[in-house]
Coordinates of C-alpha atoms in Angstrom, one line a residue:
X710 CA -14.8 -29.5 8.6
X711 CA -17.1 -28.0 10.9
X712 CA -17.0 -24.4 12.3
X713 CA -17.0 -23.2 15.4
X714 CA -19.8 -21.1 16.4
X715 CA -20.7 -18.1 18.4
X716 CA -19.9 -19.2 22.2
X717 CA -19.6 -16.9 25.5
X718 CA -17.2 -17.4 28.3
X719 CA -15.9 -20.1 26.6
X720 CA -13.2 -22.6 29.2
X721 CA -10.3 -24.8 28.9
X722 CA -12.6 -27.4 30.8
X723 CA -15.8 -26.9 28.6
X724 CA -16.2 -28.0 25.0
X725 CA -17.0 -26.3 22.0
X726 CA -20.2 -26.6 20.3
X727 CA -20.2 -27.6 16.4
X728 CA -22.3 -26.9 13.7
X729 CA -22.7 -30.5 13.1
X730 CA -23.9 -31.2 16.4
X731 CA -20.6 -33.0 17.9
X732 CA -18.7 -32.3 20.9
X733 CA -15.0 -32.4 20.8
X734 CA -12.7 -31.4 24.3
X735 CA -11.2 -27.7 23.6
X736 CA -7.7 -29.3 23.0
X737 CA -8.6 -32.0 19.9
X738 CA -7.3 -30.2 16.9
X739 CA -10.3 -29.6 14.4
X740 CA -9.1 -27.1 12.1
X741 CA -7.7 -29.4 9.5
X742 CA -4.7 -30.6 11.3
X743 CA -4.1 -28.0 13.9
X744 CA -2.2 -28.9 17.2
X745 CA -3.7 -27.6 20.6
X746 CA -1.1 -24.9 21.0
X747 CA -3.0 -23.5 18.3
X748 CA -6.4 -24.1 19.0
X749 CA -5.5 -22.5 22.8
X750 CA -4.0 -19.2 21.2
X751 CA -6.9 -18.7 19.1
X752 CA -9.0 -19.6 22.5
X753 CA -6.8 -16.8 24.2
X754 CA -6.9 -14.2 21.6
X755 CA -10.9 -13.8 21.6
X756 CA -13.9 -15.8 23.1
X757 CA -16.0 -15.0 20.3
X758 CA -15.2 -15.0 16.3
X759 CA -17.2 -14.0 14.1
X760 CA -18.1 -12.1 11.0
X761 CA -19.0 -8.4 11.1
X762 CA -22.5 -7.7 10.8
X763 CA -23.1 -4.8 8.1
X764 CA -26.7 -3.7 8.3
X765 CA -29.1 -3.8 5.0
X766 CA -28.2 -6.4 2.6
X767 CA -27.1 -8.8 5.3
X768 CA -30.7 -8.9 7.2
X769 CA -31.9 -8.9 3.8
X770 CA -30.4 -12.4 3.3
X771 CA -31.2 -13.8 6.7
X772 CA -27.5 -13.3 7.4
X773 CA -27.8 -10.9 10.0
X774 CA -24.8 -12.7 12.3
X775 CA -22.2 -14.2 10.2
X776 CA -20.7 -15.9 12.8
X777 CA -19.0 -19.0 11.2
X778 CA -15.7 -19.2 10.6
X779 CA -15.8 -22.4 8.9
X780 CA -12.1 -23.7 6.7
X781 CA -9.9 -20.7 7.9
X782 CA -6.9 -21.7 10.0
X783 CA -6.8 -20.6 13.7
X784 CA -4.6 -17.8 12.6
X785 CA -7.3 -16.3 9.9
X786 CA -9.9 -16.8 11.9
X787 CA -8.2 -14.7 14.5
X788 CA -8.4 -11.7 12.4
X789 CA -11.7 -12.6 10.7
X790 CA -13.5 -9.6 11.4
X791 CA -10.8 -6.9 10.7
X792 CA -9.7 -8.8 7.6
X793 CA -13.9 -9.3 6.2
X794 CA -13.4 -5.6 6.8
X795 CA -11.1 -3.9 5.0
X796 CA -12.3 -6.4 2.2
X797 CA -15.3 -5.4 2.2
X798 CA -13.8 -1.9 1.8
X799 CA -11.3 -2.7 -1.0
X800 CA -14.5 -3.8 -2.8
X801 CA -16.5 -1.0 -2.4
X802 CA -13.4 1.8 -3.3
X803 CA -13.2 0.2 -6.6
X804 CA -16.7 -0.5 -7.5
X805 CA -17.0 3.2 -7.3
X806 CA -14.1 3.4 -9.2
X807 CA -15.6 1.5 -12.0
X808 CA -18.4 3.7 -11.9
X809 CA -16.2 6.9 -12.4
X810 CA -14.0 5.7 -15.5
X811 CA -16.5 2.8 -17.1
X812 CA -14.9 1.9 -19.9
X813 CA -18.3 1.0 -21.7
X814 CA -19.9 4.7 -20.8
X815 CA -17.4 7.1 -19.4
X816 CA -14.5 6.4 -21.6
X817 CA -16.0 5.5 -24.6
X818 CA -17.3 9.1 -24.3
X819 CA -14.0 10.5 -23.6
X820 CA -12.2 8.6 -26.9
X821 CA -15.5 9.2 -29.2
X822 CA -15.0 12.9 -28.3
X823 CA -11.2 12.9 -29.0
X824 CA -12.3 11.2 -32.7
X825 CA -11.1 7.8 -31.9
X826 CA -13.0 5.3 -34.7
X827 CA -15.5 2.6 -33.3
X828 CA -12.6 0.0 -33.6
X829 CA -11.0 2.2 -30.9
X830 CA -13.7 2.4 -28.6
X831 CA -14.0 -1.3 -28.9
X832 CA -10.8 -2.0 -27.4
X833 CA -11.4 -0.2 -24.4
X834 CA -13.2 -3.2 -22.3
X835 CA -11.2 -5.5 -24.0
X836 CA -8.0 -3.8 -22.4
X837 CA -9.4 -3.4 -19.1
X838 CA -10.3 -7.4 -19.4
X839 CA -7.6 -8.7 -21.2
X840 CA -4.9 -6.8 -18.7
X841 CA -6.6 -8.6 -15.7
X842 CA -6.4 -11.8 -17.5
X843 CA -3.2 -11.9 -19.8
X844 CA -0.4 -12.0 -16.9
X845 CA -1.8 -14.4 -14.4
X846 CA -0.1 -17.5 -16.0
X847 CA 3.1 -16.0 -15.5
X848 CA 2.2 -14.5 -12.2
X849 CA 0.9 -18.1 -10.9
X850 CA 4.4 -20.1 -11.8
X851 CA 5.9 -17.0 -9.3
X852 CA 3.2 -17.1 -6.5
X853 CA 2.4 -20.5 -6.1
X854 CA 4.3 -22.2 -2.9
X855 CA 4.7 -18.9 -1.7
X856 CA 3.3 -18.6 1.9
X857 CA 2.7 -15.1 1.7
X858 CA 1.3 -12.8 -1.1
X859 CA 0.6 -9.3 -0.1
X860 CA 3.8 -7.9 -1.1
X861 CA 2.6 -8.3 -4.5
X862 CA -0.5 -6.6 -4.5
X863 CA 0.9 -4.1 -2.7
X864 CA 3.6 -3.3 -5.4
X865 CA 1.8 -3.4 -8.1
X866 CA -1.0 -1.4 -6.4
X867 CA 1.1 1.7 -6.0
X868 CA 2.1 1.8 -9.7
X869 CA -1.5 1.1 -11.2
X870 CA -2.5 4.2 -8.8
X871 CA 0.5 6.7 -9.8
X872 CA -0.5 5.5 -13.8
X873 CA -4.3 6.6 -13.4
X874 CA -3.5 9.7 -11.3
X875 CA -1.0 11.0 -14.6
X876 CA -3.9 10.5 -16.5
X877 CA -5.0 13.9 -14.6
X878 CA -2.1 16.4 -16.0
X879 CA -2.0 14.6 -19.6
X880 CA -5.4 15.0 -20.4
X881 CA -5.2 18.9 -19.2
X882 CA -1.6 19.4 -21.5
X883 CA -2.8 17.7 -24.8
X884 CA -6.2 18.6 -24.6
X885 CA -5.2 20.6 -27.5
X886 CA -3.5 17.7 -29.2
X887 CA -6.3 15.0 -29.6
X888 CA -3.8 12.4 -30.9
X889 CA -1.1 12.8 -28.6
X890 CA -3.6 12.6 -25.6
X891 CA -5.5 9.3 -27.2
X892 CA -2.0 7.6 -27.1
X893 CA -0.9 8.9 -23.5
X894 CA -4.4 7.6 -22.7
X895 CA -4.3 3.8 -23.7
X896 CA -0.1 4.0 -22.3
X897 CA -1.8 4.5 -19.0
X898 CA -4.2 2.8 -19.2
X899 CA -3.2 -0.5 -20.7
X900 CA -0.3 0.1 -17.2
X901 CA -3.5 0.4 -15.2
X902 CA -4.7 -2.8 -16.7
X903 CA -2.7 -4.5 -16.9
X904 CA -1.2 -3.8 -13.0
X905 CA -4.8 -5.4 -12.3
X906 CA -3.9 -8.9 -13.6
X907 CA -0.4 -8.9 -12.0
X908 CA -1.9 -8.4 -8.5
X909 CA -5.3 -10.7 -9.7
X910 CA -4.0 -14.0 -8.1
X911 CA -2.4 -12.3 -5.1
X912 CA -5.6 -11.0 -4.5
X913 CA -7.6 -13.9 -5.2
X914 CA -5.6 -16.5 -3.1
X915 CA -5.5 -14.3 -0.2
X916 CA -9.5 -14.5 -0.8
X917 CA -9.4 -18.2 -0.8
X918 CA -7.3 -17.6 2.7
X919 CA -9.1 -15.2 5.0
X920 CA -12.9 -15.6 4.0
X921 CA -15.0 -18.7 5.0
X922 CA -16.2 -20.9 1.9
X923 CA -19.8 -20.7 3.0
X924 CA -19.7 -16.9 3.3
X925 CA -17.5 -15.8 -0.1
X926 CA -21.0 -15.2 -1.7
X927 CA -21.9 -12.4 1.0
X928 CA -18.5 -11.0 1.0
X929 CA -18.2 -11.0 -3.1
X930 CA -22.2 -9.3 -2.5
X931 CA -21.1 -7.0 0.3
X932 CA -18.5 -5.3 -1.9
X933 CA -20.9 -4.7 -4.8
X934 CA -23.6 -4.0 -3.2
X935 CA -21.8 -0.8 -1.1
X936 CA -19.6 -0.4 -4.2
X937 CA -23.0 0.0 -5.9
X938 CA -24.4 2.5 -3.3
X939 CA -21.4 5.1 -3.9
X940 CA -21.9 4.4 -7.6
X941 CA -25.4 5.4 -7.5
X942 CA -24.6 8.6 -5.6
X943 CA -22.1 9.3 -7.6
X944 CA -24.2 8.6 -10.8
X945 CA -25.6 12.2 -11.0
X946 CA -22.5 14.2 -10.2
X947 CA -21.0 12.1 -13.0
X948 CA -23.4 12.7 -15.7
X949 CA -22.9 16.6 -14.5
X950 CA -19.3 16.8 -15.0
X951 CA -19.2 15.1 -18.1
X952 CA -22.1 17.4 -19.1
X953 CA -19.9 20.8 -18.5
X954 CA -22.8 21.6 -16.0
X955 CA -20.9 21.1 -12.9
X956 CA -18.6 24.5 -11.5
X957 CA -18.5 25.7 -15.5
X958 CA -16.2 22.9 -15.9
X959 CA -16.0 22.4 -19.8
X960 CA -13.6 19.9 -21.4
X961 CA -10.9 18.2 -20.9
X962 CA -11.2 19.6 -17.2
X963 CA -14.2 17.6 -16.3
X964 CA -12.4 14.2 -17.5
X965 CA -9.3 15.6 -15.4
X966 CA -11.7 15.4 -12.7
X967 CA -12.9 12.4 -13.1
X968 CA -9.4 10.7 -13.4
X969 CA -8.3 12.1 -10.1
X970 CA -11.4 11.0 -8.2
X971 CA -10.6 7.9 -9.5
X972 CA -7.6 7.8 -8.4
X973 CA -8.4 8.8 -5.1
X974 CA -10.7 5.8 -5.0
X975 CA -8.1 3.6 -6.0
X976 CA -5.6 4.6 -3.6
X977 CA -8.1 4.0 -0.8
X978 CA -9.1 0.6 -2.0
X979 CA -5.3 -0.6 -2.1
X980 CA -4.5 0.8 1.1
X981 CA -7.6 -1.5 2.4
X982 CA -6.8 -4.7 1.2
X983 CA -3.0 -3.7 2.6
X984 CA -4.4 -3.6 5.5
X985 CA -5.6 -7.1 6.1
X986 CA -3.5 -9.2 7.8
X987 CA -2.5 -12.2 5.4
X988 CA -2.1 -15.6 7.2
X989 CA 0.5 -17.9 6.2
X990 CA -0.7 -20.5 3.4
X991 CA -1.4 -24.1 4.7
X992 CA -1.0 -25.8 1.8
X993 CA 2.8 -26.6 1.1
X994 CA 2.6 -27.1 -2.8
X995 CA 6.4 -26.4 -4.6
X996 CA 6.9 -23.7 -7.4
X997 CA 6.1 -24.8 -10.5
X998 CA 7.3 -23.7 -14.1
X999 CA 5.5 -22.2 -16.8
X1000 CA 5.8 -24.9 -19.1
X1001 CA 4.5 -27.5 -16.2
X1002 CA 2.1 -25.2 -15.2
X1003 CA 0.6 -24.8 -18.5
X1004 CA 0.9 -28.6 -18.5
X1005 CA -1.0 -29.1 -15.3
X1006 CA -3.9 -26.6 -16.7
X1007 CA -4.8 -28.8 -19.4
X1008 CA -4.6 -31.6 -17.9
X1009 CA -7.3 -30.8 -15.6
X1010 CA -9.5 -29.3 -18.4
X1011 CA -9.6 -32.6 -20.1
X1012 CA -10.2 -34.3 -16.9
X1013 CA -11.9 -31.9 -14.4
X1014 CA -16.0 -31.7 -16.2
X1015 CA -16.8 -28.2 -13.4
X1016 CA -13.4 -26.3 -14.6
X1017 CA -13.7 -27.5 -18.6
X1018 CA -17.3 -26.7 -18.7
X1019 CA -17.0 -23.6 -16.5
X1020 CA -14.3 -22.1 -18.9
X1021 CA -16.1 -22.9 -21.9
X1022 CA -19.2 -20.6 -20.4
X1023 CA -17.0 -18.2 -19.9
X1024 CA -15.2 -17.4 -22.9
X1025 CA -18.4 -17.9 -24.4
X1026 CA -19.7 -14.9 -22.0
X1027 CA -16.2 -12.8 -23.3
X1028 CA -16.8 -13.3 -26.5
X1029 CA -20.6 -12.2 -25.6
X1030 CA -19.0 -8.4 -24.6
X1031 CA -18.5 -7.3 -28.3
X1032 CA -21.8 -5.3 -28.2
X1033 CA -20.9 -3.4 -24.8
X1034 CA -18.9 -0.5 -25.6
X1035 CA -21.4 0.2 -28.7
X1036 CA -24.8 0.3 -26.7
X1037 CA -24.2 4.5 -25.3
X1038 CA -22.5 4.4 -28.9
X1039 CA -25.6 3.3 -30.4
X1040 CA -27.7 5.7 -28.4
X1041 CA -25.6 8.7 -28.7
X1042 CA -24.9 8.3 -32.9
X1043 CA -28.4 6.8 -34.0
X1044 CA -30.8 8.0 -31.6
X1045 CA -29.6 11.2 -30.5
X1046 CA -28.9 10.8 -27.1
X1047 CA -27.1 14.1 -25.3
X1048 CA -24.2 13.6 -22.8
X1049 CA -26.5 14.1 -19.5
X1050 CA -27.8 10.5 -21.0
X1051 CA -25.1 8.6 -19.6
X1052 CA -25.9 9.7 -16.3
X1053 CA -29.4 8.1 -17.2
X1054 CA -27.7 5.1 -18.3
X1055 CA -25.0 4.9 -15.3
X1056 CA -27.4 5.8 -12.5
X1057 CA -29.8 2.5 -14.5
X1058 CA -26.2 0.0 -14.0
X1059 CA -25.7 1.1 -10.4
X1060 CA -29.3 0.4 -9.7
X1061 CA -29.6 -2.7 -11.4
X1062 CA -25.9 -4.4 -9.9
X1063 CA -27.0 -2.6 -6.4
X1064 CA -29.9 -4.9 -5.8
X1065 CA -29.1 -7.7 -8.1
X1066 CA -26.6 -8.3 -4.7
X1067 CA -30.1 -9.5 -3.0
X1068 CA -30.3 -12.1 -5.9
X1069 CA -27.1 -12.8 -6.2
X1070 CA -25.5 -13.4 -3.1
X1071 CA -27.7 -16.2 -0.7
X1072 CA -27.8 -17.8 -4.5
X1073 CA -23.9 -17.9 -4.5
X1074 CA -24.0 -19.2 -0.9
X1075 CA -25.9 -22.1 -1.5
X1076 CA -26.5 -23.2 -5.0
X1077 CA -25.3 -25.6 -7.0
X1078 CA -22.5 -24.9 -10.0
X1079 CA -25.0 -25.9 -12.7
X1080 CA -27.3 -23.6 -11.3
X1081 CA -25.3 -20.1 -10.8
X1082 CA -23.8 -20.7 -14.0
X1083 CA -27.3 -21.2 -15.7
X1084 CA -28.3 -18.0 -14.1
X1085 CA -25.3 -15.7 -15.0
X1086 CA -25.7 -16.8 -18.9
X1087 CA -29.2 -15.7 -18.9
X1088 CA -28.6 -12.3 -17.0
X1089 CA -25.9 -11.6 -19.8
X1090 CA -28.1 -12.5 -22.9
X1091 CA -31.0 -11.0 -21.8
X1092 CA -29.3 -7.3 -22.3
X1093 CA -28.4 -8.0 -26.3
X1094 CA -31.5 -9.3 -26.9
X1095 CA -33.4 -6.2 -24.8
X1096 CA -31.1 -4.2 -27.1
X1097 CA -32.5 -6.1 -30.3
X1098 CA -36.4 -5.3 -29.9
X1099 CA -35.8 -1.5 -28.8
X1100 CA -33.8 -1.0 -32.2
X1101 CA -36.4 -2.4 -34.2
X1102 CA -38.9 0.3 -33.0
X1103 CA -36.1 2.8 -34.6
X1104 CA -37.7 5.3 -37.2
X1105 CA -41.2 4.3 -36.1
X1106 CA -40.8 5.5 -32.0
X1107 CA -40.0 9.1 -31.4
X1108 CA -36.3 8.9 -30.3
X1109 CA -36.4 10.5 -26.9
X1110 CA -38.8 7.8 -26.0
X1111 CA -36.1 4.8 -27.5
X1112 CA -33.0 6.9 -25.5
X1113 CA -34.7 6.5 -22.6
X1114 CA -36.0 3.5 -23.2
X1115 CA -32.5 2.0 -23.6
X1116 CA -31.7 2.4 -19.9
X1117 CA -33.4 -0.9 -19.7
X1118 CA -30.0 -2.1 -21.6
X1119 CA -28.4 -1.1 -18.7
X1120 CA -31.1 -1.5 -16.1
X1121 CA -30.3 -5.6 -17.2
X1122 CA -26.9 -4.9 -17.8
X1123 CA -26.5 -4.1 -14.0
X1124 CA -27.8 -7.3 -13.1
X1125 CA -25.7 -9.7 -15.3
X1126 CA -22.3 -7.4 -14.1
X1127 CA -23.6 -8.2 -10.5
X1128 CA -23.9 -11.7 -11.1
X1129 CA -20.2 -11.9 -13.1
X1130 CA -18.7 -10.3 -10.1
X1131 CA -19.9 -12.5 -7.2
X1132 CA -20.3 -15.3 -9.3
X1133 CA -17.2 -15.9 -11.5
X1134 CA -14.7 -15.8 -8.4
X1135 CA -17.1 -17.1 -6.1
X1136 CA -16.9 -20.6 -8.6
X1137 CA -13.3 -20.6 -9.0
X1138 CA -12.5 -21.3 -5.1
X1139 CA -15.0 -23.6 -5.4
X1140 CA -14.0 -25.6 -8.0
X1141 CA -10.4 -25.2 -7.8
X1142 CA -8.6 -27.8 -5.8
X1143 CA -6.7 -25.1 -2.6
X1144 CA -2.9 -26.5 -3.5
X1145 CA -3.8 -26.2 -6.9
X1146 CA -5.5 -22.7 -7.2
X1147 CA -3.0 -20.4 -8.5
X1148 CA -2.8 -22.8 -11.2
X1149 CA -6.4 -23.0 -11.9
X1150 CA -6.8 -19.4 -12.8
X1151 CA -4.2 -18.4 -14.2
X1152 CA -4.6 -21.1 -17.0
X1153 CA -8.1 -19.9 -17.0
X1154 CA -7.8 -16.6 -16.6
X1155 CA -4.5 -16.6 -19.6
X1156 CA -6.7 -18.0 -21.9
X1157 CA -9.7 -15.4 -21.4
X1158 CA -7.1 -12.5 -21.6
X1159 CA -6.3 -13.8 -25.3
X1160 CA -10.4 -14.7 -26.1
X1161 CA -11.4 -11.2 -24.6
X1162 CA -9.7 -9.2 -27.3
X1163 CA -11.6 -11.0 -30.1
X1164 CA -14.5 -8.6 -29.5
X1165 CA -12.6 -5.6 -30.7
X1166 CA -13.9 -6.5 -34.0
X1167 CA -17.3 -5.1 -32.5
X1168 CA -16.0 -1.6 -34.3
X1169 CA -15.7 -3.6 -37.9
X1170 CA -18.8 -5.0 -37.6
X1171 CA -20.2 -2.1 -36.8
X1172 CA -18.8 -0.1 -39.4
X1173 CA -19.5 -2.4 -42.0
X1174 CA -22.6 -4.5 -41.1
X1175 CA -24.8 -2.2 -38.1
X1176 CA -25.4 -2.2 -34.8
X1177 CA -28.2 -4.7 -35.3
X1178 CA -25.6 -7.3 -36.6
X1179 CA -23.4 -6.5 -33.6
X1180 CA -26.5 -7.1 -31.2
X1181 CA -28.0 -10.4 -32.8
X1182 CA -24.2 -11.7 -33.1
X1183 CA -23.5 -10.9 -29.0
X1184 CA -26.8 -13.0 -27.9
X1185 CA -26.0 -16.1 -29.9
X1186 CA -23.1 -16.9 -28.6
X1187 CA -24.3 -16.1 -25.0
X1188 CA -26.6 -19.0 -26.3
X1189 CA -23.9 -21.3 -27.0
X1190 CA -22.6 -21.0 -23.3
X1191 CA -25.6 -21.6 -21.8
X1192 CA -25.6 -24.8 -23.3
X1193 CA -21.8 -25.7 -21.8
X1194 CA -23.6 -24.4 -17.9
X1195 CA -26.0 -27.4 -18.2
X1196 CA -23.0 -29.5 -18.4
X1197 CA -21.8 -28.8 -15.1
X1198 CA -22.7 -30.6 -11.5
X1199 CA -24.4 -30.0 -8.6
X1200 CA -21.3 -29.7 -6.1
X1201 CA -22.2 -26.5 -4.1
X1202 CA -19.2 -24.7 -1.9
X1203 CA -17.9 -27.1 0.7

């Protein structure tokens, strides 16, 4: 379907000019089966739509005016620039919110220091993951026919944000109690968690409804990369409050802090993405069971090559994060790294996923499956491997020189998180056919909620085998899935 572009002063008695060169009178319906009564409120409403332009990373990628609002219905496109907005916004709130309570640096800290064992600390990502995935079967049998969604990310939203901000008071009151506090912290934070895959396909299909197909890659890239700029600022203050150098604030009040900063940041990016204005669905697809939606999902695995060989790459890719929450493990117990490290190490992620967005995003604008797939398996097995060839210098290399030499862990780390998080969704609405989507990924997403908690064994291994093990064991299988993303096509978003 072609878009309409940027046109002043625009006249019931002119015509409106089309990306594909055509010429069509103002009342021929041309947004997929519109009538004129629409075409002439949208008409009425504004004489120009388009996308807002956000300085930096959009001239960076020659997008300087995105002005196309290319598949949205008349009513989304109405509200195109408030909704690319707010999220924008939502994005950026909880990017930094990542940053403030990452489960791979901040809170394995947090748990190591209470005495939790490496088994613990391994389960930590594998919550935060496996909450987002687990629910979204069930959640897509409810959701799908539904012509609005909000009201379930809204509700959910509230209840993840109150479970994070008791975080605050518990951690102050058992501080005392080390295994009383570990078990309030995983209740609320396996709520938090999992409140994130309840509202995932809310979220996700009001994506698929207010942002353009041609411009999810910038969108997906504009969050992270603003996310990433508030990360990076945040990165020293961080490494100072977990350091007890910030206000004489020793433990647990420094975590306290941190919890309720995040939830502040939480609170604001759910009160953005309430804020855009859903339009109805267009697609008129009936509720569906559990049973026939699980069904329907593996039916098109055996028949649909993108989605089977896209889901094999990324439960390879899960299965890949059983080294992650042991790399500032590895670094603090073997070489000796102090706390003020992790700012090092945080400051090296934000970095790395801030301008991996200039990568990232024109590439998940305009290349094929088989490529951006291709590319986001490589990202993720280069940071194993990095962590492989720094160990081996261990006992030979003074180890301030390999602690600081393992930012480049994160440094690449950055990158391949950048690339998950523009990428992964970015292919989903591709692939998945619109009636069809909620169906899509939940089955998908179900199935990498069970595969992501297969890493927790990253604590046995380590325990029993090394780090080394751990490390070799993470980039193999990354291997494997690079081998399922050659398998894939060349379709690129329509």
């Amino acid at each position: 379907m072609a878009g309409v572009s940027e046109s002043n002063d625009t006249k019931p008695g002119k015509q409106l000019r089309l990306r594909d060169k055509r010429k069509l009178p103002l009342g021929r319906p041309r947004f997929g089966g519109s009538t004129g009564s629409d075409l002439a409120l949208l008409r009425r409403v504004r004489r120009k739509v388009h996308m807002p332009r956000l300085p930096l990373i959009s001239d960076a990628i020659g997008r300087a005016r995105l002005e196309s609002v290319e598949g949205l219905t008349p009513e989304a496109a109405m509200h195109a620039r408030r909704n690319f907005r707010f999220g924008v916004s939502n994005g950026v709130m909880m990017t930094l919110v990542e940053a403030l309570i990452a489960p791979t640096l901040v809170l394995a800290w947090f748990v190591s220091r209470l005495g939790a064992p490496n088994i613990v600390v391994g389960t930590l990502p594998a919550i935060l993951a496996g909450g987002w995935f687990l629910p979204q079967l069930i959640v897509a049998s409810r959701v799908q026919g539904l012509p609005y969604v909000m009201k379930w990310y809204r509700t959910v939203g509230i209840v993840r944000t109150i479970a994070l901000g008791l975080l605050v008071p518990a951690t102050i009151a058992l501080a005392d109690y080390p295994t009383l506090l570990l078990f309030a912290f995983f209740f609320l934070y396996i709520i938090y968690s999992f409140g994130g895959g309840v509202s995932g396909i809310p979220w996700l299909e009001m994506v698929g409804k207010v942002i353009p197909p041609r411009r999810r890659g910038t969108f997906f890239g504009m969050r992270s990369f603003w996310g990433g700029v508030l990360a990076l600022a945040a990165a020293g203050p961080i490494a100072a409050i977990m350091s007890e150098e910030l206000w004489g604030l020793t433990f647990p009040y420094n975590f306290a802090l941190l919890f309720g900063l995040a939830t502040v940041g939480v609170g604001i990016g759910i009160w953005a993405w309430s804020s855009i204005r859903e339009p109805a669905a267009t697609h008129s697809a009936q509720p569906v069971s559990l049973r026939n939606l699980l069904r329907r999902g593996m039916e098109a695995t055996r028949t649909d090559r993108d989605y089977r060989n896209f889901m094999v790459s990324r439960i390879l890719m899960s299965l890949a994060t059983i080294a992650d929450p042991f790399y500032v493990v590895y670094a603090k117990t073997q070489l000796g790294a102090p706390a003020a490290t992790v700012g090092l190490y945080l400051g090296a992620l934000s970095i790395a996923s801030l301008l991996s967005n200039f990568f990232w995003s024109p590439l998940a604008d305009r290349a094929s499956n088989r490529t951006l797939m291709m590319w986001t398996v490589a990202s993720v097995a280069v940071v194993p491997l990095t962590a492989i060839v720094i160990s081996l210098f261990h006992g030979t290399v003074d180890d301030g020189v390999l602690f600081t030499s393992f930012a480049a862990v994160f440094i690449l780390s950055g990158l391949a998180v950048g690339g998950a998080r523009i990428v992964n969704n970015n292919m989903l609405l591709t692939i998945a056919p619109p009636m069809e989507r909620p169906t899509y990924i939940g089955f998908l997403n179900t199935l990498l909620g069970i595969v992501i908690f297969v890493p927790v064994i990253g604590g046995a291994v380590v325990d029993t085998l090394g780090f080394g093990v751990l490390f070799v064991a993470s980039f193999l299988v990354t291997m494997l899935g690079m081998v399922a993303s050659t398998r894939m096509s060349t379709r690129k978003p329509q």
